[in-house]
mmCIF file of C-alpha atoms in Angstrom:
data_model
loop_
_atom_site.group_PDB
_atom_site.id
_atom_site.type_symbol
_atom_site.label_atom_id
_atom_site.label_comp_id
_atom_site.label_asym_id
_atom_site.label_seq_id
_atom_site.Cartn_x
_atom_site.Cartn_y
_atom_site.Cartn_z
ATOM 1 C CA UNK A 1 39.010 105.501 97.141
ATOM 2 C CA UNK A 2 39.654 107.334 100.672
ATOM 3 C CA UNK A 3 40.730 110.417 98.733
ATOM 4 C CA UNK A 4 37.438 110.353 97.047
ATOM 5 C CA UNK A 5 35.725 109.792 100.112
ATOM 6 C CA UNK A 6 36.631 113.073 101.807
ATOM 7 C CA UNK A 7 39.909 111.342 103.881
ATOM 8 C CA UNK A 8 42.837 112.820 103.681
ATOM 9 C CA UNK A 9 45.829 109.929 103.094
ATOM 10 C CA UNK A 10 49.364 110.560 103.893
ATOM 11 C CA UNK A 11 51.712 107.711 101.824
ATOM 12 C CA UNK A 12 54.469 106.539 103.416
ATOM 13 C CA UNK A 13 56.935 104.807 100.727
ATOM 14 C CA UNK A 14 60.098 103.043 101.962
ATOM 15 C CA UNK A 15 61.940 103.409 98.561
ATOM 16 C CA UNK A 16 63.551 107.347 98.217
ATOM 17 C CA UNK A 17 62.035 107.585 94.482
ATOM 18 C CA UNK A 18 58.962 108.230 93.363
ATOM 19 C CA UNK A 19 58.862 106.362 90.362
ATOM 20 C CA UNK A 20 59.003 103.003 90.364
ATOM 21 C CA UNK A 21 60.756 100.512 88.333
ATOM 22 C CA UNK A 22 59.354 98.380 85.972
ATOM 23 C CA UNK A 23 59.294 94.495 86.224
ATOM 24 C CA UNK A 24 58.169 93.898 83.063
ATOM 25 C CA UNK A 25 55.592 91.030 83.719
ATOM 26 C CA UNK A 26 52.731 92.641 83.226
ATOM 27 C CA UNK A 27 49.387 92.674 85.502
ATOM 28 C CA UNK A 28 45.986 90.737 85.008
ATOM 29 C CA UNK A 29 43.121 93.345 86.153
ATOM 30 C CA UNK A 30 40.258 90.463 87.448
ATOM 31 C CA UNK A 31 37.259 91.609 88.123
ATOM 32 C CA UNK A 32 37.799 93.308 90.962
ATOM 33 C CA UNK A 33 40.921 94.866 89.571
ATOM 34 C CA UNK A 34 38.237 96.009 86.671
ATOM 35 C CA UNK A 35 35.091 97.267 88.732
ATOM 36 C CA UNK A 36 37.455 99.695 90.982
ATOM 37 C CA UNK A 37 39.318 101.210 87.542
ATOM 38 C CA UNK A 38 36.192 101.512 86.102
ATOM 39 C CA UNK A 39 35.028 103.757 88.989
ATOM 40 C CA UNK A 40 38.419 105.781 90.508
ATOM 41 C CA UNK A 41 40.622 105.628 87.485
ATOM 42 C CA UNK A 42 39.643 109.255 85.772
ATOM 43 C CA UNK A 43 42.149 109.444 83.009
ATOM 44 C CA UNK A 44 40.940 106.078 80.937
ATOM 45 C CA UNK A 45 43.790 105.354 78.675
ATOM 46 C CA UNK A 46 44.499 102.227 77.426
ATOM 47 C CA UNK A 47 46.858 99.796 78.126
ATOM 48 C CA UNK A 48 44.743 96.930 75.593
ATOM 49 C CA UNK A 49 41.893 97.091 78.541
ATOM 50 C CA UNK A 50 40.040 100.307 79.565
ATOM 51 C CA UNK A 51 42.489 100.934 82.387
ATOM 52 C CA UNK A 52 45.620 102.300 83.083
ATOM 53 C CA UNK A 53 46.968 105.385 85.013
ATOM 54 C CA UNK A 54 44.984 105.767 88.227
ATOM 55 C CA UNK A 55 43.998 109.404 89.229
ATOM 56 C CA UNK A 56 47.635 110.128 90.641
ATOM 57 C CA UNK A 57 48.239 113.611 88.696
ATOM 58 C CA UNK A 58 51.965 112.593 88.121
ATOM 59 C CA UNK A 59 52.653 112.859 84.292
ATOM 60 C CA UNK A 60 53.699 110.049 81.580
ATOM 61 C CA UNK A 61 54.446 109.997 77.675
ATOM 62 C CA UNK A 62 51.149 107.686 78.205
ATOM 63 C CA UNK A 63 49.136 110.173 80.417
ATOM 64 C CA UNK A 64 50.493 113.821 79.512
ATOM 65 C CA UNK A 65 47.991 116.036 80.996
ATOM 66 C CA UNK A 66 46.856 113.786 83.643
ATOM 67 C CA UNK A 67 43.106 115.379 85.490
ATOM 68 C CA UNK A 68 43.277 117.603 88.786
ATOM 69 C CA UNK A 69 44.980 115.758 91.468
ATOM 70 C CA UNK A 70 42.394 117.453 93.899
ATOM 71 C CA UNK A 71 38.351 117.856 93.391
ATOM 72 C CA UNK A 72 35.577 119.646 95.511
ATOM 73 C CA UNK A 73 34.438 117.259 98.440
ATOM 74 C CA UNK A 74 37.481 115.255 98.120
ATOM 75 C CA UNK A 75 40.412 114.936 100.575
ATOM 76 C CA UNK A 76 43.884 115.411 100.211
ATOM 77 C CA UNK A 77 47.279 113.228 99.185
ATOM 78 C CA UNK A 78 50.565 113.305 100.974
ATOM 79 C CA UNK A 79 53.224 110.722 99.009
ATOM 80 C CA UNK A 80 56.246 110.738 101.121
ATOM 81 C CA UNK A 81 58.965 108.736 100.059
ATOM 82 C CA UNK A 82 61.885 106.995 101.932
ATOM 83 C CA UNK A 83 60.440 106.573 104.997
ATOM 84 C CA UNK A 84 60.568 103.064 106.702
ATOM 85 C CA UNK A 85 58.037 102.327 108.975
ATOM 86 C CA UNK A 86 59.664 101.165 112.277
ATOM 87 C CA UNK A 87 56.978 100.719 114.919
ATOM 88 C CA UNK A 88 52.858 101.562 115.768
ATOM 89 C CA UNK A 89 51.692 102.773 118.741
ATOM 90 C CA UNK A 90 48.128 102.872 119.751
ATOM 91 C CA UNK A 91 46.958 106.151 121.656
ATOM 92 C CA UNK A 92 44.337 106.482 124.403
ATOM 93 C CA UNK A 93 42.219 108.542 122.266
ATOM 94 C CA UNK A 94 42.271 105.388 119.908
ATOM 95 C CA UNK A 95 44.603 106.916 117.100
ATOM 96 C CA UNK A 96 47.933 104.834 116.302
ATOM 97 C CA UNK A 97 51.336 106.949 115.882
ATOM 98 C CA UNK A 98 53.395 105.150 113.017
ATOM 99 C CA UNK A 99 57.152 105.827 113.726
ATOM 100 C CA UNK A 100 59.532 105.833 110.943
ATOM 101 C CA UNK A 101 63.238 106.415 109.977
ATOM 102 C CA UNK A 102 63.533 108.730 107.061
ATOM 103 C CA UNK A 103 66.015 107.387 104.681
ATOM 104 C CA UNK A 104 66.269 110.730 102.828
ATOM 105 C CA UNK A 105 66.653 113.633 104.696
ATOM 106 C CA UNK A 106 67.916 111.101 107.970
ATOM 107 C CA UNK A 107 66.345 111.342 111.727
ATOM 108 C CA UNK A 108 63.565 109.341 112.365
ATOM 109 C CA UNK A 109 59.837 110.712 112.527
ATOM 110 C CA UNK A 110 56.440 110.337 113.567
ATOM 111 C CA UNK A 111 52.272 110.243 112.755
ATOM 112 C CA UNK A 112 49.183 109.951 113.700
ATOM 113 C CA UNK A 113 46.220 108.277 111.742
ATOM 114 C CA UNK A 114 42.849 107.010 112.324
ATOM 115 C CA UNK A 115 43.174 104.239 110.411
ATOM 116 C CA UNK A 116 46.329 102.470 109.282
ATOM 117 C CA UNK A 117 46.421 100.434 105.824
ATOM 118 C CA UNK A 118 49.851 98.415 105.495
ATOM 119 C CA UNK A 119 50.265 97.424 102.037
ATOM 120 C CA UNK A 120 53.835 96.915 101.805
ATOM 121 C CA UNK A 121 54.011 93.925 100.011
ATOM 122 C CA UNK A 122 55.154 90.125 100.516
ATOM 123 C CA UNK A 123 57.910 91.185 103.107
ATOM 124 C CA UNK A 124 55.528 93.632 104.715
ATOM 125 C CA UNK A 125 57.391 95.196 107.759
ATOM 126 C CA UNK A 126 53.765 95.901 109.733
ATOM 127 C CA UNK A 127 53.058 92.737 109.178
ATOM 128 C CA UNK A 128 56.213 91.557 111.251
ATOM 129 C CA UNK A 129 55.641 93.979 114.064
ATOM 130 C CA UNK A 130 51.897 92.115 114.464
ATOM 131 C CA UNK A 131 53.404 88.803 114.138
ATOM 132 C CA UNK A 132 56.768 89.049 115.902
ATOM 133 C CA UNK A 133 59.088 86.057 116.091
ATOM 134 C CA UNK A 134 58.431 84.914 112.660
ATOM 135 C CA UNK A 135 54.635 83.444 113.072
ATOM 136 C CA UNK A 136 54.533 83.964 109.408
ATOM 137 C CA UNK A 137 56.545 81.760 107.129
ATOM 138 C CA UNK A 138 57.391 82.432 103.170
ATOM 139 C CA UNK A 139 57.969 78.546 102.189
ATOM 140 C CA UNK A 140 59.712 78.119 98.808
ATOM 141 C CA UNK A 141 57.792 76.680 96.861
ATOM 142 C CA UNK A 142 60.239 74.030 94.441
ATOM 143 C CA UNK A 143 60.414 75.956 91.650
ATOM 144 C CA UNK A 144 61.876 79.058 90.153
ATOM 145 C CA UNK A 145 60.368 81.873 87.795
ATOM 146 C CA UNK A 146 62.455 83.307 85.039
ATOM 147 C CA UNK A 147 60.997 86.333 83.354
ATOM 148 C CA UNK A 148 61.994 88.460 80.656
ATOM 149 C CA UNK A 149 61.258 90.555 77.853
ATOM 150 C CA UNK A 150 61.989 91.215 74.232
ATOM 151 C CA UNK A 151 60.778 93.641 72.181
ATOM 152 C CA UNK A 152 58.016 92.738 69.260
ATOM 153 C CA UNK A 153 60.394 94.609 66.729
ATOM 154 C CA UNK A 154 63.101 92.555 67.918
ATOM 155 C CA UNK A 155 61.814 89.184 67.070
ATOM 156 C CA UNK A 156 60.880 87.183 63.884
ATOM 157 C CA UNK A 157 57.941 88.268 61.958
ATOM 158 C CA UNK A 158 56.790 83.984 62.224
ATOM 159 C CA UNK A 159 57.157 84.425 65.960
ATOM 160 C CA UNK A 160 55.436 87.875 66.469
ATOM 161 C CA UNK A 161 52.708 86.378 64.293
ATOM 162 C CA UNK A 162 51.898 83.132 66.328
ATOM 163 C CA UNK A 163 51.533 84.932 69.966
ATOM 164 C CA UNK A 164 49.577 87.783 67.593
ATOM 165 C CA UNK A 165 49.570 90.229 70.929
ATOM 166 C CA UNK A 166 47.726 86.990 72.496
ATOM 167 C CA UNK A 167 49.291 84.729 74.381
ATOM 168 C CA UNK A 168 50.800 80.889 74.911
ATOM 169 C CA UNK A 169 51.642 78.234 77.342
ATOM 170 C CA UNK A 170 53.969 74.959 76.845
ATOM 171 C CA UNK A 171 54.587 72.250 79.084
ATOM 172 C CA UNK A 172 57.945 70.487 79.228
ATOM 173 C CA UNK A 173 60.109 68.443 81.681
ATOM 174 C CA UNK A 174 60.063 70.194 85.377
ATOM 175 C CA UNK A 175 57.581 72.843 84.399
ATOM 176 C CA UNK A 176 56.255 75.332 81.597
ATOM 177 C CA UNK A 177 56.542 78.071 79.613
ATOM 178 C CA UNK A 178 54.157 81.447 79.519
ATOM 179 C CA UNK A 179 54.486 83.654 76.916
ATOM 180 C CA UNK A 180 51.870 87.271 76.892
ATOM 181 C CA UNK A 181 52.181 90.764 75.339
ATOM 182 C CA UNK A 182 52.476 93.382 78.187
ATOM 183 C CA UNK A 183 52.822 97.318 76.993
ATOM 184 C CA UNK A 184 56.593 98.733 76.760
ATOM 185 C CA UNK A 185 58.246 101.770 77.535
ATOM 186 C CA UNK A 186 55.794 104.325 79.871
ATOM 187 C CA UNK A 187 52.889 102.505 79.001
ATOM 188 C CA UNK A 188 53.193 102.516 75.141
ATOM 189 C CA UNK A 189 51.022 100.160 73.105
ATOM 190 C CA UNK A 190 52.673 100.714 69.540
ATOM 191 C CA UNK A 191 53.239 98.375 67.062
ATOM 192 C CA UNK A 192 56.428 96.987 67.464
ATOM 193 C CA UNK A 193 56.797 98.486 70.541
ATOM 194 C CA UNK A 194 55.408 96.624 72.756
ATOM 195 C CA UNK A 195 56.994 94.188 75.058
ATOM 196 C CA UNK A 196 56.899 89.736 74.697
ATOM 197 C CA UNK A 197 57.014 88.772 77.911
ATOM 198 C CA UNK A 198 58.222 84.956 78.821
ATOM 199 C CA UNK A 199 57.685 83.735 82.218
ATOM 200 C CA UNK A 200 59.339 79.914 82.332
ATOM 201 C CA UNK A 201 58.803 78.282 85.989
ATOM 202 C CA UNK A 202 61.430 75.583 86.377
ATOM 203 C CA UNK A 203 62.037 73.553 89.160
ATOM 204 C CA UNK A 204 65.138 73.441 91.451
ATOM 205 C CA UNK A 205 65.795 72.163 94.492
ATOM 206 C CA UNK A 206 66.359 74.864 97.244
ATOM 207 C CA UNK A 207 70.017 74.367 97.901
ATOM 208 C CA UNK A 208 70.609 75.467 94.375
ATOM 209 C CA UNK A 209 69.326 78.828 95.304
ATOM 210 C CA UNK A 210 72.574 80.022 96.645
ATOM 211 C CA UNK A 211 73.800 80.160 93.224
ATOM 212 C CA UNK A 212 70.748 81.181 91.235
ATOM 213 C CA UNK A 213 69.987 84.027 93.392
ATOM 214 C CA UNK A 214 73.770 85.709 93.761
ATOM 215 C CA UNK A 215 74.024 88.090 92.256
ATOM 216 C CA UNK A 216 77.021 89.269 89.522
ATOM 217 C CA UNK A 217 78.549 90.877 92.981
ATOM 218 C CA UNK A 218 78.032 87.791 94.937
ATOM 219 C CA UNK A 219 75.559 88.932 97.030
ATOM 220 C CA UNK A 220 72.677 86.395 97.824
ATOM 221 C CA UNK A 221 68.911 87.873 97.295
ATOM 222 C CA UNK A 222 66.274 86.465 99.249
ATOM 223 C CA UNK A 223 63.170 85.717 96.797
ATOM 224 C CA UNK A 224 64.045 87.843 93.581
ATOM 225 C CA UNK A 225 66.692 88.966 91.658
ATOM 226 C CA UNK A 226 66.346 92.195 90.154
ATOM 227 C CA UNK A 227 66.935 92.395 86.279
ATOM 228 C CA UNK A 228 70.595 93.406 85.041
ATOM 229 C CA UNK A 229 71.914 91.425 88.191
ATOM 230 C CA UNK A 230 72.095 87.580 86.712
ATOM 231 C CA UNK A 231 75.391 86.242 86.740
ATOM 232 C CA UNK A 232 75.516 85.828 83.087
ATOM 233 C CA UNK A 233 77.256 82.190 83.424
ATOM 234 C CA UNK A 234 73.669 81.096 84.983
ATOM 235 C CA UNK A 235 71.680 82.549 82.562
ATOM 236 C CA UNK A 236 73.755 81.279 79.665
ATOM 237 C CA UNK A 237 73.290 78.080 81.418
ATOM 238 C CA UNK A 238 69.556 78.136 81.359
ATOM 239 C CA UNK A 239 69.614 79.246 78.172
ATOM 240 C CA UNK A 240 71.397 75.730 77.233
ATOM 241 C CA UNK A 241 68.816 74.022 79.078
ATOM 242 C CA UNK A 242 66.343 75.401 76.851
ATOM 243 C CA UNK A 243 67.665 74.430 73.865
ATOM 244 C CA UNK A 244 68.459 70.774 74.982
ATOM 245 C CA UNK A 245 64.628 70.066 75.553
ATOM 246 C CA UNK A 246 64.276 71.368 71.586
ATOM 247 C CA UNK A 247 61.984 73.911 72.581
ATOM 248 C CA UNK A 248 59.911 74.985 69.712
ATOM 249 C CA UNK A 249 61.488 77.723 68.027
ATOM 250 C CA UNK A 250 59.248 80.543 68.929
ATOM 251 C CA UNK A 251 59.922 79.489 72.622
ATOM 252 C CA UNK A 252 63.415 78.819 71.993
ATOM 253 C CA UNK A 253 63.922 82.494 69.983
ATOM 254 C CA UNK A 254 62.191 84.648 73.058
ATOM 255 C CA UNK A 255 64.992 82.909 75.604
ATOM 256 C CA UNK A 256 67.924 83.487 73.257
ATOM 257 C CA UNK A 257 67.147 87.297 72.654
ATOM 258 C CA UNK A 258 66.435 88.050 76.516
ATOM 259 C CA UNK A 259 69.539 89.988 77.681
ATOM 260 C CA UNK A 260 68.455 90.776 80.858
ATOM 261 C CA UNK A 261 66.272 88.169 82.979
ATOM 262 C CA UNK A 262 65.312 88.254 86.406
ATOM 263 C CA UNK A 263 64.128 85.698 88.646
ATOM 264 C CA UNK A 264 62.325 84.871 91.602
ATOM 265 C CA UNK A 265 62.199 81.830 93.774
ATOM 266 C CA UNK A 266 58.118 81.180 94.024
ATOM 267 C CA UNK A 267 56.922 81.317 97.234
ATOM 268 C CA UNK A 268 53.585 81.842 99.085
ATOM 269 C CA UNK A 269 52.635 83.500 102.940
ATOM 270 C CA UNK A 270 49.319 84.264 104.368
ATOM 271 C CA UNK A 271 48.348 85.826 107.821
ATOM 272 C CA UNK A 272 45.597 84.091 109.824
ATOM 273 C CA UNK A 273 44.021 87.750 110.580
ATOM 274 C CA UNK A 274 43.443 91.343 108.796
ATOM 275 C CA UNK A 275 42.486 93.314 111.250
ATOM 276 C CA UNK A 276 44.523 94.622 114.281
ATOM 277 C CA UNK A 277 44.478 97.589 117.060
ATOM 278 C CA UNK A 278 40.836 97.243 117.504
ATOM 279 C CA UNK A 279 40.223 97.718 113.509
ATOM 280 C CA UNK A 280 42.340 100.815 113.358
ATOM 281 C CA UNK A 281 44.705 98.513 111.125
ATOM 282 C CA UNK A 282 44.327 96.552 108.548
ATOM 283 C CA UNK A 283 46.800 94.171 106.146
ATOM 284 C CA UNK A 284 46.115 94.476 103.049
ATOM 285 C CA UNK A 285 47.159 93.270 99.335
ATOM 286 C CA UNK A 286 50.523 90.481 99.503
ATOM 287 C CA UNK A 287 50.737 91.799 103.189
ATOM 288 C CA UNK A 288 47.892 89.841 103.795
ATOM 289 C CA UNK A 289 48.630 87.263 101.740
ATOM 290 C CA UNK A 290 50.602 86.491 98.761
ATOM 291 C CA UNK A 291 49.412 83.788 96.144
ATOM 292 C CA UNK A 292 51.887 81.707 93.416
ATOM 293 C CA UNK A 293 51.975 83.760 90.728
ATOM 294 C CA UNK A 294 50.061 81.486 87.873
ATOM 295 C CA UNK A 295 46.465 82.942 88.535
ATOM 296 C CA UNK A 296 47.400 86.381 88.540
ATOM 297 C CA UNK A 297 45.343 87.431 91.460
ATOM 298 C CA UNK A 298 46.975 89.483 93.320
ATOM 299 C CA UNK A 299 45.866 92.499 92.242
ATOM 300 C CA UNK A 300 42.453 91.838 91.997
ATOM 301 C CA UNK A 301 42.702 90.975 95.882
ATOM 302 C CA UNK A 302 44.312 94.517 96.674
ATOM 303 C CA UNK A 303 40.967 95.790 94.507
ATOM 304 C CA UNK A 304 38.832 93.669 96.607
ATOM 305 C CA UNK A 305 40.018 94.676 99.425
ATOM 306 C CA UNK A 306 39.665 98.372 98.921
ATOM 307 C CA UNK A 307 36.163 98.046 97.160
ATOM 308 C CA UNK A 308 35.038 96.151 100.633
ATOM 309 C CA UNK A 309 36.642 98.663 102.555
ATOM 310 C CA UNK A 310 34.684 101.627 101.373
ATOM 311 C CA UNK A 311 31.649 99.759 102.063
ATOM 312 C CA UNK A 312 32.777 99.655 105.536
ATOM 313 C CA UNK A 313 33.545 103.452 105.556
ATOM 314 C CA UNK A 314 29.975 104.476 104.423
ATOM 315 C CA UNK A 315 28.415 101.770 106.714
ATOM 316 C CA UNK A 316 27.296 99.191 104.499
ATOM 317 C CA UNK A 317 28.832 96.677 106.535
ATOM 318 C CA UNK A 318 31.247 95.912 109.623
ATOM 319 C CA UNK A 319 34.345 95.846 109.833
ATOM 320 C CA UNK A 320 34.070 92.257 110.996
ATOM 321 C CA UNK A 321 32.044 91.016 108.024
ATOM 322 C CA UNK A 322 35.728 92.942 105.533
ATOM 323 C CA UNK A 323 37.979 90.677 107.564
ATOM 324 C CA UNK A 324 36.214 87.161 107.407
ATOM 325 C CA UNK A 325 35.395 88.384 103.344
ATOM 326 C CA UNK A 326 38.745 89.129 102.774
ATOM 327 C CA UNK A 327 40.454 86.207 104.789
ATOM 328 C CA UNK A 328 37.949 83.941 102.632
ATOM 329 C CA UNK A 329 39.211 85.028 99.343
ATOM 330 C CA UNK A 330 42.757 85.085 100.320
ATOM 331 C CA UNK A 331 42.269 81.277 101.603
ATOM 332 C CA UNK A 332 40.464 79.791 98.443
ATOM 333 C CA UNK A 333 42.580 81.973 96.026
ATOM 334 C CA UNK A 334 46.022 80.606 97.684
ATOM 335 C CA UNK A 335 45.208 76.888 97.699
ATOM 336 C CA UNK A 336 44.212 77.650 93.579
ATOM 337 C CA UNK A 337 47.316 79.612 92.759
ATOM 338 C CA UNK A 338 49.289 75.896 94.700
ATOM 339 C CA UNK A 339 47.136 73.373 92.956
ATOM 340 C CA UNK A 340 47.636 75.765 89.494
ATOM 341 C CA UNK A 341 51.169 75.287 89.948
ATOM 342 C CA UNK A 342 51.397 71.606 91.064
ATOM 343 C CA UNK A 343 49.810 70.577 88.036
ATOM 344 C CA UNK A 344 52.268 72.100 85.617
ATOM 345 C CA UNK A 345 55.031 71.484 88.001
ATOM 346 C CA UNK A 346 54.784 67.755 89.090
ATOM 347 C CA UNK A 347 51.447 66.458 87.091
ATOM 348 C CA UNK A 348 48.680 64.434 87.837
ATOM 349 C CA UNK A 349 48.917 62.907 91.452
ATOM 350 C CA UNK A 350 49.865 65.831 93.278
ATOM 351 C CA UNK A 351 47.542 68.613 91.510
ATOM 352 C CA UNK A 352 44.631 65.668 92.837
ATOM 353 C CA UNK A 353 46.353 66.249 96.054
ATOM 354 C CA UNK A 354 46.698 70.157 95.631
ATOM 355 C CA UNK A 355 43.029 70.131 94.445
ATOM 356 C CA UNK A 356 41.216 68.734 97.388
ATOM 357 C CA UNK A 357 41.912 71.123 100.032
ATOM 358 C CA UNK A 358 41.112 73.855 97.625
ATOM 359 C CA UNK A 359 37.668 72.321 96.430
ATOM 360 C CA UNK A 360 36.887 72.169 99.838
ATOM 361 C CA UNK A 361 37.481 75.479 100.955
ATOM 362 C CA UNK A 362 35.423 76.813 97.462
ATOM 363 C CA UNK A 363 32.555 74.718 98.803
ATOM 364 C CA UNK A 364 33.268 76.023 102.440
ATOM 365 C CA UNK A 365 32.551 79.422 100.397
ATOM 366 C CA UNK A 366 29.378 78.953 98.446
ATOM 367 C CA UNK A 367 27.503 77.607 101.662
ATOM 368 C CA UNK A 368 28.515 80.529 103.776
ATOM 369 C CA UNK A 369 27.564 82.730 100.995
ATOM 370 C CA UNK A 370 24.188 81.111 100.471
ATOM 371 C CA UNK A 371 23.325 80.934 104.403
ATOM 372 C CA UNK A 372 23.693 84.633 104.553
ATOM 373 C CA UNK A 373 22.000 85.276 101.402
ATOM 374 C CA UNK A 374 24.789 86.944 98.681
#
């Protein structure tokens, strides 16, 4: 969006590659997610919806001659990888220097911007430098996700037939199961080729974290645990669980055959404000806030806010009227995502309890969107 505006946009990526791994569980493109593929993704392949690899110009199996990173009128890209933001400075002629160490070539580094846009995730490191001495708190939530993934030729021809490249849920004791079709290997959407993906949230109390979340090495992640890494003992024993509550057996077949699960501890944060250094930076995406995972919002609220933010870039509206928009969603959408997952996770009484606050705030909404006429 800024590149097509005529703004040049240097990238600065903390990890030293610039590919990035897949996690296998797949991404639900809301409306948002839809309206800003539809209008800046330029090579419109398809991953089951018409969207897919954004205008980039890096090449895929999926996207082999992918269009001209560069057009007329448009400004340029800089991604520049393994560099880890450190600390922002504002200047007197209202600029903000972003230091960094590079993790690459070693040294530590330095640039100016107009305008800042942190979108480094659920552990954001901006985000900390705003709100020192751990304002912002990432609660665990209860309950754990499990994810894996098999693939559709690997699996019974009864089993590949009831999820059909659609989807399922089950409820059973301490939580549920998800099972959805996601594309496999570099974006391919081949028959038997694509990728069963089972997401089973199961609750555990916190202190059993130490154990879920070590590592085969003994080394204790903080919210996820990267595939490959389970200590196999653990997963074997989840495994057992699974077949003790006589899971059906398409269920029951998807957790046997995945050989390499990873998990997360569910957890949600939000920040009380966007917009920082006199508007010349902004949180965006899971910095700003980061929902429970059952609605699948989050990246329609990274689409959100960049489709708000170009509005603010060609005048359309303040910068003031972006953060109380985008504070709004990210309030309404987190209390959903907590009430979603209280009602799957400990039933009836404490969804009602989960649902209140969140009914409110969607009321809250509609009025302030119908006294200022949207």
């Amino acid at each position: 969006m800024l590149k097509k505006l005529g703004h040049n946009v240097r990238i600065l990526e903390q990890s030293v590659s610039s590919v990035r791994e897949s996690q296998a569980a797949g991404i639900t493109a809301g409306p948002d997610a839809q309206k800003f593929l539809s209008e800046y993704d330029h090579c419109q392949a398809t991953h089951f919806l018409p969207s897919a690899g954004v205008k980039d110009a890096f090449k895929s199996e999926h996207v082999p001659e992918p269009p001209s990173a560069v057009s007329e009128g448009e400004g340029k890209v800089t991604f520049d990888q393994g560099k880890r933001v450190t600390d922002l400075k504002q200047q007197s002629d209202e600029s903000v220097i972003v230091e960094f160490d590079d993790l690459i070539g070693g040294g530590h580094g330095e640039h100016r911007a107009d305008l800042i846009i942190a979108a480094d995730g659920a552990n954001s490191t901006v985000r900390r430098l705003v709100f020192p001495n751990s304002q912002i708190k990432r609660p665990y939530s209860g309950y754990v996700a499990w994810r894996g993934t098999v693939l559709e030729r690997e699996i019974s021809e009864e089993t590949n037939r009831l999820f059909g490249r659609g989807n399922g849920t089950i409820i059973i004791p301490g939580g549920y199961m998800m099972v959805y079709t996601i594309p496999g290997a570099n974006g391919s959407i081949e028959a038997g080729e694509c990728l069963l993906n089972l997401v089973w949230y199961q609750n555990h109390a916190e202190e059993s974290l130490q154990e879920i979340l070590a590592d085969s090495q003994g080394k204790r992640h903080h919210h996820t645990l990267p595939a490959g890494k389970t200590q196999p003992e653990i997963w074997a024993r989840q495994q057992a669980r699974a077949v003790n509550q006589k899971l059906p057996l398409p269920f029951l077949e998807l957790v046997q055959k995945i050989k390499q699960p990873f998990i997360t501890a569910v957890s949600d944060t939000s920040a009380s404000q966007a917009s920082f250094l006199g508007g010349k930076l902004l949180l965006v995406g899971d910095a700003l806030t980061l929902f429970r995972p059952h609605v699948g919002l989050g990246t329609n609220q990274g689409a959100l806010h960049a489709l708000l933010l170009k509005r603010v870039l060609v005048g359309e509206i303040g910068l003031a009227e972006w953060e109380t928009s985008v504070l709004e969603y990210a309030n309404v959408s987190l209390l959903r995502s907590i009430a979603f997952g209280a009602f799957f996770q400990y039933g009836w009484v404490r969804y009602f309890l989960s649902e209140l606050p969140y009914r409110y705030a969607l009321v809250g909404q509609w009025v302030r969107s119908w006294w200022n006429g949207c």
